CSV table of C-alpha atoms in Angstrom, one decimal:
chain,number,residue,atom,x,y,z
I,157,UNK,CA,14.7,25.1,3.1
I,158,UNK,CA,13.7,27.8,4.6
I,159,UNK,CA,10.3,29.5,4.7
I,160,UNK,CA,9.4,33.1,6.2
I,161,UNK,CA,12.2,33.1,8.4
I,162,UNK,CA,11.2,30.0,9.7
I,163,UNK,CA,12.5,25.7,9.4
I,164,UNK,CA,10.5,24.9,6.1
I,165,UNK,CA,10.8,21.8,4.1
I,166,UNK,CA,14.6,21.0,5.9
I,167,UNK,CA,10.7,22.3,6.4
I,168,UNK,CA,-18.2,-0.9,-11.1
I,169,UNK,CA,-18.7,-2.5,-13.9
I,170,UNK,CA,-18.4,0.5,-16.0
I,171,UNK,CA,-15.6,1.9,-13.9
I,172,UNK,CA,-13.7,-1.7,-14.2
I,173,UNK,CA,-13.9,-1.5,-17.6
I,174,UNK,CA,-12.9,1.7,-17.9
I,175,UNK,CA,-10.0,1.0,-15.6
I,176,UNK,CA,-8.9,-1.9,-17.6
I,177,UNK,CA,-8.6,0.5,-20.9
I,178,UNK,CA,-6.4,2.6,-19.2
I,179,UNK,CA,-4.2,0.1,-18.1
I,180,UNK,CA,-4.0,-0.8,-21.5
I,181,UNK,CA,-2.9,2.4,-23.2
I,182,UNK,CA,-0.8,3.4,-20.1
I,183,UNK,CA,2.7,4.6,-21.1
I,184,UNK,CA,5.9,5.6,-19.7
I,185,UNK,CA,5.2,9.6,-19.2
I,186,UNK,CA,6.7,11.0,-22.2
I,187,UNK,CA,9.8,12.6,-22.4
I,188,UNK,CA,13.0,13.0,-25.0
I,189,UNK,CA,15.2,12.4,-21.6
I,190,UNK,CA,13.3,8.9,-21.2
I,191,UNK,CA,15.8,6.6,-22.4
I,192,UNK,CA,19.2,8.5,-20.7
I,193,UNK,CA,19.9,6.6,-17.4
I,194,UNK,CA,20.5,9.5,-15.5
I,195,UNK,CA,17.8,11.4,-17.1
I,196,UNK,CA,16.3,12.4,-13.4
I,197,UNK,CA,19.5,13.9,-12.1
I,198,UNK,CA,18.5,17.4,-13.4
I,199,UNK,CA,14.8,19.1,-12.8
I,200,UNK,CA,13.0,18.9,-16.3
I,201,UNK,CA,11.0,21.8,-16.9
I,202,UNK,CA,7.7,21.7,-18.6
I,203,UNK,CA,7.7,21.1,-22.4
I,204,UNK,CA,5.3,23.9,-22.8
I,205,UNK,CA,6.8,26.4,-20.6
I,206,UNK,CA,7.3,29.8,-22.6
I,207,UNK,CA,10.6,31.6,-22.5
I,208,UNK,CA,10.3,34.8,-20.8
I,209,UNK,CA,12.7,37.5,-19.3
I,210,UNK,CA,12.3,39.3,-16.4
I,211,UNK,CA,12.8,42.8,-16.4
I,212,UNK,CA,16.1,43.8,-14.0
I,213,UNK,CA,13.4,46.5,-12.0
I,214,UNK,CA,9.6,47.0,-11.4
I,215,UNK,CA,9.0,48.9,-14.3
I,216,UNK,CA,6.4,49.0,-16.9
I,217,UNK,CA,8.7,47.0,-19.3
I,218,UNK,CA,8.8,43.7,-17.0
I,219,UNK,CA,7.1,41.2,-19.2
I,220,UNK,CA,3.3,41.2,-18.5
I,221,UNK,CA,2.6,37.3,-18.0
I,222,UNK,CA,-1.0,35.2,-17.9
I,223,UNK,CA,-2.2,32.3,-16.5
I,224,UNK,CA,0.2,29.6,-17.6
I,225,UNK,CA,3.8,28.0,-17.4
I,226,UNK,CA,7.2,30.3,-18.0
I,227,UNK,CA,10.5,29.2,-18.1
I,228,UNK,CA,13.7,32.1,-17.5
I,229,UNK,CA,16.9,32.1,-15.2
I,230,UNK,CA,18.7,33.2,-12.5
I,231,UNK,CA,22.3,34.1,-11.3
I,232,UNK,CA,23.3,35.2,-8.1
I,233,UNK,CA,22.7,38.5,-6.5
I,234,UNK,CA,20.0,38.9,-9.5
I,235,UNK,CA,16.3,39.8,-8.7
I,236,UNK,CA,13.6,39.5,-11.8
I,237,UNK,CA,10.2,41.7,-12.1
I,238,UNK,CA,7.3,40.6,-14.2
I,239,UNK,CA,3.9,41.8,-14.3
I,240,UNK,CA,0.2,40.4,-13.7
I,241,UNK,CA,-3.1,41.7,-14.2
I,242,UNK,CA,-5.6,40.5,-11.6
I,243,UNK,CA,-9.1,40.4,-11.3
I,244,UNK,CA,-11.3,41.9,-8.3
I,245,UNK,CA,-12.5,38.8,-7.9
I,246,UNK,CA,-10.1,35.8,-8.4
I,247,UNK,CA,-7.5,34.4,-6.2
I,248,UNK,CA,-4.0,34.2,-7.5
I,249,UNK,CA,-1.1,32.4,-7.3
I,250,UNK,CA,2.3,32.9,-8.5
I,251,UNK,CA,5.1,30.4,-7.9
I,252,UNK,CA,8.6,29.8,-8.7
I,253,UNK,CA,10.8,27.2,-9.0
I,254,UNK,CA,15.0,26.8,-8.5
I,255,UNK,CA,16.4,23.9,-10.5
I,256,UNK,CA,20.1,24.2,-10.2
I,257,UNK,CA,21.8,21.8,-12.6
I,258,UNK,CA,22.8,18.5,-10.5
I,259,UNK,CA,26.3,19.4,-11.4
I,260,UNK,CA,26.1,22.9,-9.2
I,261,UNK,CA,27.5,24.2,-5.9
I,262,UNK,CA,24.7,25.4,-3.3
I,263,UNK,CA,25.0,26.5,0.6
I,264,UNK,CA,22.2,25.7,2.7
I,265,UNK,CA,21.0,29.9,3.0
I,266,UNK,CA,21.2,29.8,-0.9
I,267,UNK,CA,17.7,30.1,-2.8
I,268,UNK,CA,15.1,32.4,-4.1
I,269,UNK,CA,12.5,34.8,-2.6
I,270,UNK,CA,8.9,35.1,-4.4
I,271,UNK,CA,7.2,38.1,-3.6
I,272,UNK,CA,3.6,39.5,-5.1
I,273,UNK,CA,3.0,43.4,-4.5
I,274,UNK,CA,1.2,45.9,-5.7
I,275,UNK,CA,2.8,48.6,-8.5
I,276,UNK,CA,2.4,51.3,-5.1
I,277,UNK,CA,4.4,48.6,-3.0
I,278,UNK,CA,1.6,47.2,-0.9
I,279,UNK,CA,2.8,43.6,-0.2
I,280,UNK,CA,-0.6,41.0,-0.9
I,281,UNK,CA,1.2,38.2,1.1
I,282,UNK,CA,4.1,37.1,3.0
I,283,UNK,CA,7.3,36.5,0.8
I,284,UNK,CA,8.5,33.2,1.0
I,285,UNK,CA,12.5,32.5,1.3
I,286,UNK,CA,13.1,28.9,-0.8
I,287,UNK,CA,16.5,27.7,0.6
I,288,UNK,CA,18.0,24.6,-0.4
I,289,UNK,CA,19.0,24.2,3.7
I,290,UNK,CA,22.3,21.8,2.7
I,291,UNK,CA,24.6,21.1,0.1
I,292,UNK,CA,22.7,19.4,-2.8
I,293,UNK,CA,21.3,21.1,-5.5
I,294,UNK,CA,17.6,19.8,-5.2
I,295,UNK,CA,14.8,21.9,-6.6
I,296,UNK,CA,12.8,23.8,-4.1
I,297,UNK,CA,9.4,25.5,-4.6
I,298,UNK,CA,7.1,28.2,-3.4
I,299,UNK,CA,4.5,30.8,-3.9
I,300,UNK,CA,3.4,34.1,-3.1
I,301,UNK,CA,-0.4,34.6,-3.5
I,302,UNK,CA,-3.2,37.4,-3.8
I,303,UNK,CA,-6.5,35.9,-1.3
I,304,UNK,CA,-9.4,37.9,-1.7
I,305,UNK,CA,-10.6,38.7,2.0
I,306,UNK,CA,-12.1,41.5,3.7
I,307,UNK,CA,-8.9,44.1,5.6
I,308,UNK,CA,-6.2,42.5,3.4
I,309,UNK,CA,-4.1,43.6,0.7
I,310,UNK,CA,-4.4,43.8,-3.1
I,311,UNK,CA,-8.1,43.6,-3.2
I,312,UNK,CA,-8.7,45.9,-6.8
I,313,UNK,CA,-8.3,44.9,-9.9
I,314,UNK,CA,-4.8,45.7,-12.0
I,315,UNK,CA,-1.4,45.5,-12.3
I,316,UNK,CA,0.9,44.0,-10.0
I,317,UNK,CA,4.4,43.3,-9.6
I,318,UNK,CA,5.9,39.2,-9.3
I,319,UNK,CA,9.5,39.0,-8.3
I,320,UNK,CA,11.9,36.3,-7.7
I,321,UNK,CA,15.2,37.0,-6.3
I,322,UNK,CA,18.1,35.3,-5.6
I,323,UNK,CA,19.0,35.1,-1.9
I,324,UNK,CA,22.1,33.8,0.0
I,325,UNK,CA,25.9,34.6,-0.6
I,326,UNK,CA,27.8,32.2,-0.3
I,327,UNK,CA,27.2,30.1,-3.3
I,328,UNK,CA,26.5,33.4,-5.0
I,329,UNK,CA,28.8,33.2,-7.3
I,330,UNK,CA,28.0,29.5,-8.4
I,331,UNK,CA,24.7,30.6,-9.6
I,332,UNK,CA,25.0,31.2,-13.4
I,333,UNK,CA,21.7,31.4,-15.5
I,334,UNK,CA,20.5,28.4,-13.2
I,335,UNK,CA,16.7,27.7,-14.6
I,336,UNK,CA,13.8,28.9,-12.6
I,337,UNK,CA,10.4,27.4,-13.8
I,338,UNK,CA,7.2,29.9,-13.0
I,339,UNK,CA,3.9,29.1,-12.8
I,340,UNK,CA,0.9,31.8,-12.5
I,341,UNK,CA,-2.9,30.2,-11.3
I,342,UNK,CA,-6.1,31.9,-10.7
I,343,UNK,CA,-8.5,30.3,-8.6
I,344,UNK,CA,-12.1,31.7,-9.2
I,345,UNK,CA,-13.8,33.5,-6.0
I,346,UNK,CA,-16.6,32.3,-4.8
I,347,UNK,CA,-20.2,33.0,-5.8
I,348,UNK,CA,-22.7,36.0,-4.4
I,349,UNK,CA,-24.2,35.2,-0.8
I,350,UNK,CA,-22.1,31.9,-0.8
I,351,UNK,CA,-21.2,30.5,2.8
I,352,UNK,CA,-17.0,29.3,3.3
I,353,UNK,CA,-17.5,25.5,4.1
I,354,UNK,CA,-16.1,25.3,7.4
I,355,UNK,CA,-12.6,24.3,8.6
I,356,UNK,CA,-12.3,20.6,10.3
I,357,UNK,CA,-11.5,21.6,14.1
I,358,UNK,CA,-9.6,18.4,14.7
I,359,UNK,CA,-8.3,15.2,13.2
I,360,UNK,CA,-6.1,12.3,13.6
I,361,UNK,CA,-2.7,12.8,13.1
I,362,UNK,CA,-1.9,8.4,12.0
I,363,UNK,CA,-4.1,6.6,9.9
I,364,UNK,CA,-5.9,3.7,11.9
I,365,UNK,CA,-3.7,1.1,9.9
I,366,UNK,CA,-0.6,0.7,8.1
I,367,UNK,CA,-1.1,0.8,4.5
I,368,UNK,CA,-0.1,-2.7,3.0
I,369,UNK,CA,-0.5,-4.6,0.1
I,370,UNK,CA,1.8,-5.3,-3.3
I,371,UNK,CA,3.8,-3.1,-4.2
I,372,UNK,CA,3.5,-1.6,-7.6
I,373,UNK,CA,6.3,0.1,-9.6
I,374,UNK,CA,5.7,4.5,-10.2
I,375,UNK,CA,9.3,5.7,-11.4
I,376,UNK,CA,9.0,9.0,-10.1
I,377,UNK,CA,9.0,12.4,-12.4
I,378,UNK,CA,11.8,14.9,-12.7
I,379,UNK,CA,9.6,17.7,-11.8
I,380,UNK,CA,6.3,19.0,-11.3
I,381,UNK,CA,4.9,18.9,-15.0
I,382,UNK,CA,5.7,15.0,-15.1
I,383,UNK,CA,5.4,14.2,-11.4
I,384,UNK,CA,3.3,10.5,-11.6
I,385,UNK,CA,0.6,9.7,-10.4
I,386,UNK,CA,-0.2,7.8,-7.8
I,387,UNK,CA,-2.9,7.0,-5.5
I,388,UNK,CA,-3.6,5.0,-2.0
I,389,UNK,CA,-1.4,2.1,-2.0
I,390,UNK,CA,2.1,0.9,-1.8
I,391,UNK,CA,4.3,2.0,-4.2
I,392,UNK,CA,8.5,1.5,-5.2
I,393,UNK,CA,11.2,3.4,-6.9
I,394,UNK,CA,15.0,3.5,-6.9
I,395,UNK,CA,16.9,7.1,-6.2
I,396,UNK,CA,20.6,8.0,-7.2
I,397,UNK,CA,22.8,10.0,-5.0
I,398,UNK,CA,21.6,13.6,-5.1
I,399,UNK,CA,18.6,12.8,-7.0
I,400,UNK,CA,15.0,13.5,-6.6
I,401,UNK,CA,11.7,12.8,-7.9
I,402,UNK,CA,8.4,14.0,-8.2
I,403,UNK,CA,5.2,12.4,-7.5
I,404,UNK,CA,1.4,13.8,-7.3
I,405,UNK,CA,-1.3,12.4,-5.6
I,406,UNK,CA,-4.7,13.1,-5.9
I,407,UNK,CA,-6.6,15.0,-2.3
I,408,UNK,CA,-10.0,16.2,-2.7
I,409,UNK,CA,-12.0,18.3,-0.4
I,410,UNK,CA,-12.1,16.6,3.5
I,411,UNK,CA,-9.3,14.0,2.7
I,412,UNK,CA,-6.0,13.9,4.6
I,413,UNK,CA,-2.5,12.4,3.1
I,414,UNK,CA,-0.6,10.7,4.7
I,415,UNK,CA,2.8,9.2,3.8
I,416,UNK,CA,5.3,6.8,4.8
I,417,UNK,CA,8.9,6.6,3.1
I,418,UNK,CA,10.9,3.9,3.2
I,419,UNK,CA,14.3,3.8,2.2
I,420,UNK,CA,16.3,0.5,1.8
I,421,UNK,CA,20.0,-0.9,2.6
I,422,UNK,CA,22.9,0.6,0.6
I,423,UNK,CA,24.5,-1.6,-2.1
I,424,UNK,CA,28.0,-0.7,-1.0
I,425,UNK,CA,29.6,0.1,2.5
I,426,UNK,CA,27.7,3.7,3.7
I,427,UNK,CA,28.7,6.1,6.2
I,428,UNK,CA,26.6,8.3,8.1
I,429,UNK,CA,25.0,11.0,6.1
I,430,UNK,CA,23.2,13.7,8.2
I,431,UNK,CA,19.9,14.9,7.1
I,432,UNK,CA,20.7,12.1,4.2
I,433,UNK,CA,16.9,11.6,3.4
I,434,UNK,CA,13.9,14.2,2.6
I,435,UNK,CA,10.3,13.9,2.0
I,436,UNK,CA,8.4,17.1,1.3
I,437,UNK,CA,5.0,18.3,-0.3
I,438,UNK,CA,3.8,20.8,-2.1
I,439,UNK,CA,0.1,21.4,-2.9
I,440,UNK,CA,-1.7,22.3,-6.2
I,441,UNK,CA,-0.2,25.8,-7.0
I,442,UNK,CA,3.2,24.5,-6.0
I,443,UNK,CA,3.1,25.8,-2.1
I,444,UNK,CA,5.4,24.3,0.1
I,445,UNK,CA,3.2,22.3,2.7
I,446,UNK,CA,5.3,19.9,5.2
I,447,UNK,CA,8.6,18.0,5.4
I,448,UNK,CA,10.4,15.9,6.8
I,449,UNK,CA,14.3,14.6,7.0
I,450,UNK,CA,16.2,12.2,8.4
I,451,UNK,CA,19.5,10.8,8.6
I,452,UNK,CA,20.8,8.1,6.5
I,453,UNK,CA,23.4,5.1,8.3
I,454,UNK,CA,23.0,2.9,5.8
I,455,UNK,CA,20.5,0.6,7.2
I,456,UNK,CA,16.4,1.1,6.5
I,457,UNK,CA,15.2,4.6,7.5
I,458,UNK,CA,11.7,5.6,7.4
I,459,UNK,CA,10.2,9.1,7.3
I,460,UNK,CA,6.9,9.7,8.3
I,461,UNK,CA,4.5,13.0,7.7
I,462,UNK,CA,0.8,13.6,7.6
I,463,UNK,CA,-1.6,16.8,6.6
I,464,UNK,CA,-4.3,18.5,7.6
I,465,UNK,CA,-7.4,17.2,5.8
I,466,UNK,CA,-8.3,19.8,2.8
I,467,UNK,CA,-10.6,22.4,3.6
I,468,UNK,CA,-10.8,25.9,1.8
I,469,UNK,CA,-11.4,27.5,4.8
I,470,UNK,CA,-7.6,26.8,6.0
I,471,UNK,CA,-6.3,29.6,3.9
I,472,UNK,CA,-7.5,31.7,7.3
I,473,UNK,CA,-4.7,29.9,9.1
I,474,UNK,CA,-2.1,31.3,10.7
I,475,UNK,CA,-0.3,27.9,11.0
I,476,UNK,CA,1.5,27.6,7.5
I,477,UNK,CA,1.3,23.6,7.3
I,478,UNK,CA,-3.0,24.0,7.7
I,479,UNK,CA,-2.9,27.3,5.8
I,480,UNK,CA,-1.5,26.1,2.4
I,481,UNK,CA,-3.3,22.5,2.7
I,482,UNK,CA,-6.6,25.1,1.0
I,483,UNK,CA,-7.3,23.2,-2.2
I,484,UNK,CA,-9.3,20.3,-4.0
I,485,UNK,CA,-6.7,18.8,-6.5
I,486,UNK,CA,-3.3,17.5,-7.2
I,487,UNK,CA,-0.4,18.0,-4.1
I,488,UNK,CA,3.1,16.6,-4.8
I,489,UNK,CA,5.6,14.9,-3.3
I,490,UNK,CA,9.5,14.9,-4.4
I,491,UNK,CA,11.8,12.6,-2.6
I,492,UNK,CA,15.7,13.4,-2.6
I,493,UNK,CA,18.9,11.6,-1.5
I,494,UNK,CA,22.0,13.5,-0.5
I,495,UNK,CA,24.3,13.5,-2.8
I,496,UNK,CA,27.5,12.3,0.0
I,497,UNK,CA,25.4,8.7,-0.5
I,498,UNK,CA,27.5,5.8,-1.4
I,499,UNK,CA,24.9,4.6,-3.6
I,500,UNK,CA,21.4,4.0,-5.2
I,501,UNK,CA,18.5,3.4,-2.2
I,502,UNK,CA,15.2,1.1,-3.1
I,503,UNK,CA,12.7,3.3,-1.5
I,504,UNK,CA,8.9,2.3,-1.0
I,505,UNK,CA,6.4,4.9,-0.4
I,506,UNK,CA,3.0,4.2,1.8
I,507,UNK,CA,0.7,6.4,0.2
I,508,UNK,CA,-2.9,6.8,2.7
I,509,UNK,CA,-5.9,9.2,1.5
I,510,UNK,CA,-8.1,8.9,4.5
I,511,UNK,CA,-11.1,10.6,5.1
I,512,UNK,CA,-14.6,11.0,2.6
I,513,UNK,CA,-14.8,13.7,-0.2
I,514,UNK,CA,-16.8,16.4,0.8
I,515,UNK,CA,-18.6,19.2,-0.6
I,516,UNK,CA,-16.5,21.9,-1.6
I,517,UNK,CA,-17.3,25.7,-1.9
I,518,UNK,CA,-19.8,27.3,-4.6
I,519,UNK,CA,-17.0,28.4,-6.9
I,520,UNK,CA,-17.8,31.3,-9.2
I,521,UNK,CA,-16.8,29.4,-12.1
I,522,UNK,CA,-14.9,26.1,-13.2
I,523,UNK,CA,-11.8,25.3,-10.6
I,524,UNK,CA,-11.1,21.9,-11.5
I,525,UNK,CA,-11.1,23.5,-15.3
I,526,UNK,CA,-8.4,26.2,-13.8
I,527,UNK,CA,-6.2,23.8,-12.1
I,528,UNK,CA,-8.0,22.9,-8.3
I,529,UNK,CA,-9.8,20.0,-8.5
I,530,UNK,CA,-9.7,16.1,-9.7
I,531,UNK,CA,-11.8,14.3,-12.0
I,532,UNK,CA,-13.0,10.8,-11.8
I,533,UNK,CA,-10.4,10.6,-14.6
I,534,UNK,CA,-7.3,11.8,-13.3
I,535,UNK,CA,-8.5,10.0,-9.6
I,536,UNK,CA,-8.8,6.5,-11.7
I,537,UNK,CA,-5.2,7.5,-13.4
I,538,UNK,CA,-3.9,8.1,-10.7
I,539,UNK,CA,-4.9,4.5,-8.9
I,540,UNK,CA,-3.6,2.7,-11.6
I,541,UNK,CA,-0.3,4.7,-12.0
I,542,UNK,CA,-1.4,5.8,-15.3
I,543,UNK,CA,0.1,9.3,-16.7
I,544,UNK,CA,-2.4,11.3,-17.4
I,545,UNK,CA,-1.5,15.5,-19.0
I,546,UNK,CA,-4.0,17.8,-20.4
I,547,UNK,CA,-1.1,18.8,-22.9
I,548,UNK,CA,-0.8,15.2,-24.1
I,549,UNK,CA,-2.5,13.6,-26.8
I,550,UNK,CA,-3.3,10.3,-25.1
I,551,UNK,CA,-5.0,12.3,-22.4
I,552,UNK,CA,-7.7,12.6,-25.2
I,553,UNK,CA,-7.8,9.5,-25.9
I,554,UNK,CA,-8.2,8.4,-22.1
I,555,UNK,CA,-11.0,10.3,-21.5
I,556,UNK,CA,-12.6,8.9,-24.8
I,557,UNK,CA,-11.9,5.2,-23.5
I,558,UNK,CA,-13.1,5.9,-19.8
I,559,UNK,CA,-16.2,7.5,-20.9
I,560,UNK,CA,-16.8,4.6,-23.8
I,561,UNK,CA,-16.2,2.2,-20.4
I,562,UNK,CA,-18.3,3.4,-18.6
I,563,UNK,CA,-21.0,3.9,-21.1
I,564,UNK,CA,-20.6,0.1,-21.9
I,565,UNK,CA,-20.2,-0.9,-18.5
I,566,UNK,CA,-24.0,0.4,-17.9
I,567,UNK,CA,-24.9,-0.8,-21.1
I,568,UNK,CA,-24.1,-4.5,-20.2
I,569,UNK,CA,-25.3,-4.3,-16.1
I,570,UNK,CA,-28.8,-3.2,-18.1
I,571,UNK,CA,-28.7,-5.9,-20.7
I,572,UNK,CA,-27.7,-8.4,-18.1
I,573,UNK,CA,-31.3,-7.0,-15.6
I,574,UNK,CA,-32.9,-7.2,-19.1
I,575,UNK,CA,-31.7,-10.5,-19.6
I,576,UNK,CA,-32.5,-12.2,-16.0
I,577,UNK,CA,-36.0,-11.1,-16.1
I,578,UNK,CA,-36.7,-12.3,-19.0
I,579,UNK,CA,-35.3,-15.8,-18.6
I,580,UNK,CA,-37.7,-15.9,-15.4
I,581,UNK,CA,-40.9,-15.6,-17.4
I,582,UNK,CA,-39.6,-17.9,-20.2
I,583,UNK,CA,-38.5,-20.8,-17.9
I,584,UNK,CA,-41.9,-19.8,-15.5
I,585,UNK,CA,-44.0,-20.3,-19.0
I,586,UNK,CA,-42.2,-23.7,-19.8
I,587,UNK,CA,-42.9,-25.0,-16.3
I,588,UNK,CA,-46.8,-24.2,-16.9
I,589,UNK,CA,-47.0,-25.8,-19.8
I,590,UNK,CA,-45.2,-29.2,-19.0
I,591,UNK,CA,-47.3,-29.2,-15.7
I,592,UNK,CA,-50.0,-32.0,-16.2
I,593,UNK,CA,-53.6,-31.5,-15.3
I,594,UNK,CA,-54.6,-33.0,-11.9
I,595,UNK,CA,-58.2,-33.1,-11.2
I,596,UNK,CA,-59.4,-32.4,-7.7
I,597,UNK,CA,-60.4,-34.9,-5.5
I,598,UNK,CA,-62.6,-34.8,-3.4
């Protein structure tokens, strides 16, 4: 996958309660493909996602889009135009995403290029090339983004032009209509006089330990809407040939991740599959962050990354990897398999959240409520492998139990204090009163 020009994903008693009621309602994330065995060959987009269809040129008819979730396609050679209206004030982010079916013929130059101008041209960041760099049809991701910043581009408020185009030629002529999901965030800017929190200058590249324990089961999502949760631990799937899988784990402000794939023997005889095995992440508005790949012989292979620890003061980076490693909130992590492999792979993923949260930037307005943040909610969720979606019902409901825990949790540590004090005056009255009368002596 290429990126820029560059190698780019080729590059406690109330909260135990609460816990516990969340294990209890947790469900299999909800989808009609659920019960089809193969149901995670293909990228699902999100339910929600409107249709839309891009304009063929940069004119005043390309749909005008807001924040939210869009759904249109793409066949090769084709470019599509839309239109946003920013803010002087916000941050933006516009991604796209190319889920060819798992049936479909790619080269590893084909792909997509998201780009973000103004309606006079000006470009607000650098486009980013999304290729597929080999021969399975896995979905890639990207973004293009408007940062409000002294000297750069696209600082007024207005229209402005979102493209995706299709790049590459020599499976040109496979891509048909092939779905591309879009997805357009605005982060708010930051309030009057407010100081940028300062960027970590160093940090350890390997957590101090391994992470161990059981391993729990998280069957991953088919895309980004149902990615599951999970959080620090040790976690276990299973991947087809040519499949891949979505998984989001929860990074506040000063934590690093750090991750650890493991993928088992082969059921049947395996030859040597180059560049067999990927692990890559994206963060909250769907930015390519790191990769890694690694040949697959048909013994255990492991793949190994880490990140920089999340700071909103990386967006100044020149180093992509730090740069896009700029938000409190979700960042994902889709494992694939090539599709030459014999055969289904047990993989285990070591998931590691090192580092304290720390105090984020004075936002000027609710980020967590726009999409860049966590709450204790989705964090606890996200421990317990519990799907959690602001578009489903149950997410209601899971906020309704977790608060109810906790509120009962505190009710009971209180009743218990209540309780232990007063036993110690009753039980210090009854020993005063069987206490017989010993005159003194003397």
């Amino acid at each position: 996958m290429g990126r820029g020009g560059t190698t780019a994903g080729v590059r406690t008693t109330g909260a135990g309660i609460a816990c516990g009621l969340i294990l209890a309602l947790v469900q299999t994330p909800p989808t009609a493909a659920a019960a089809t065995p193969d149901w995670l060959s293909s990228y699902e987009t999100a339910p929600d996602a409107q249709p839309v269809k891009g304009a063929s040129s940069a004119s005043a008819d390309a749909p005008r889009l807001t924040p939210g979730t869009y759904v249109d396609t793409i066949s090769g050679g084709e470019r599509k135009y839309y239109r946003v209206a920013l803010d002087g004030t916000s941050n933006a982010y516009v991604s796209a995403v190319l889920a060819p079916p798992s049936n479909g013929t790619v080269s590893a130059t084909d792909g997509i290029k998201v780009s973000l101008r103004s309606t006079e041209g000006a470009q607000c960041s650098v486009s980013n090339d999304i290729t597929f760099g080999g021969t399975t049809p896995l979905p890639v991701a990207d973004y293009s983004t408007r940062r409000i910043g002294e000297g750069r581009e696209c600082q007024a408020a207005g229209d402005y032009v979102y493209s995706v185009e299709w790049i590459g030629s020599a499976g040109a002529s496979q891509a048909n209509r092939w779905p591309v999901e879009l997805k357009y965030m605005t982060e708010p800017g930051l309030k009057a006089g407010s100081v940028m929190p300062s960027a970590p200058a160093s940090w350890s590249t390997r957590l101090p330990q391994r992470v161990k324990g059981t391993a729990k089961g998280a069957s991953g999502g088919s895309g980004f809407y149902d990615a599951t949760p999970v959080g620090h631990g040790v976690w276990r799937d299973r991947l087809a040939p040519g499949e891949s899988r979505f998984y989001r784990v929860p990074i506040d402000w000063g934590q690093q991740l750090f991750l650890d794939g493991e993928f088992g023997d082969a059921e049947s005889d395996a030859s040597s599959v180059a560049a067999g095995v990927r692990m890559t992440v994206f963060n909250t508005a769907r930015g390519f962050v790191e990769d890694v790949g690694g040949d697959y012989r048909g013994t255990p292979t492991t793949l190994s990354l880490s990140t920089a620890p999340a700071a909103f003061a990386n967006r100044i980076s020149d180093q992509d990897d730090r740069s896009a490693m700029r938000f409190s909130g979700w960042y994902y992590l889709r494992i694939s398999l090539d599709q030459r492999i014999s055969g289904p792979l047990p993989v285990t993923l070591r998931v590691g959240i090192s580092g304290e949260p720390q105090d984020g930037p004075e936002y000027e307005g609710d980020a967590t409520k726009a999409g860049f943040g966590i709450s204790e909610l989705e964090r606890a969720a996200a421990q317990q492998n519990a799907f959690l979606d602001d578009d489903d019902d149950r997410a209601e409901a899971l906020l309704i139990v977790g608060v109810v825990g906790l509120v009962m949790g505190t009710l009971l540590v209180l009743w218990l204090v209540v309780w232990a004090v007063l036993s110690r005056r009753s039980r210090r009255r009854r020993i005063t009163a069987r206490t017989p009368f010993k005159p003194m002596s003397h």
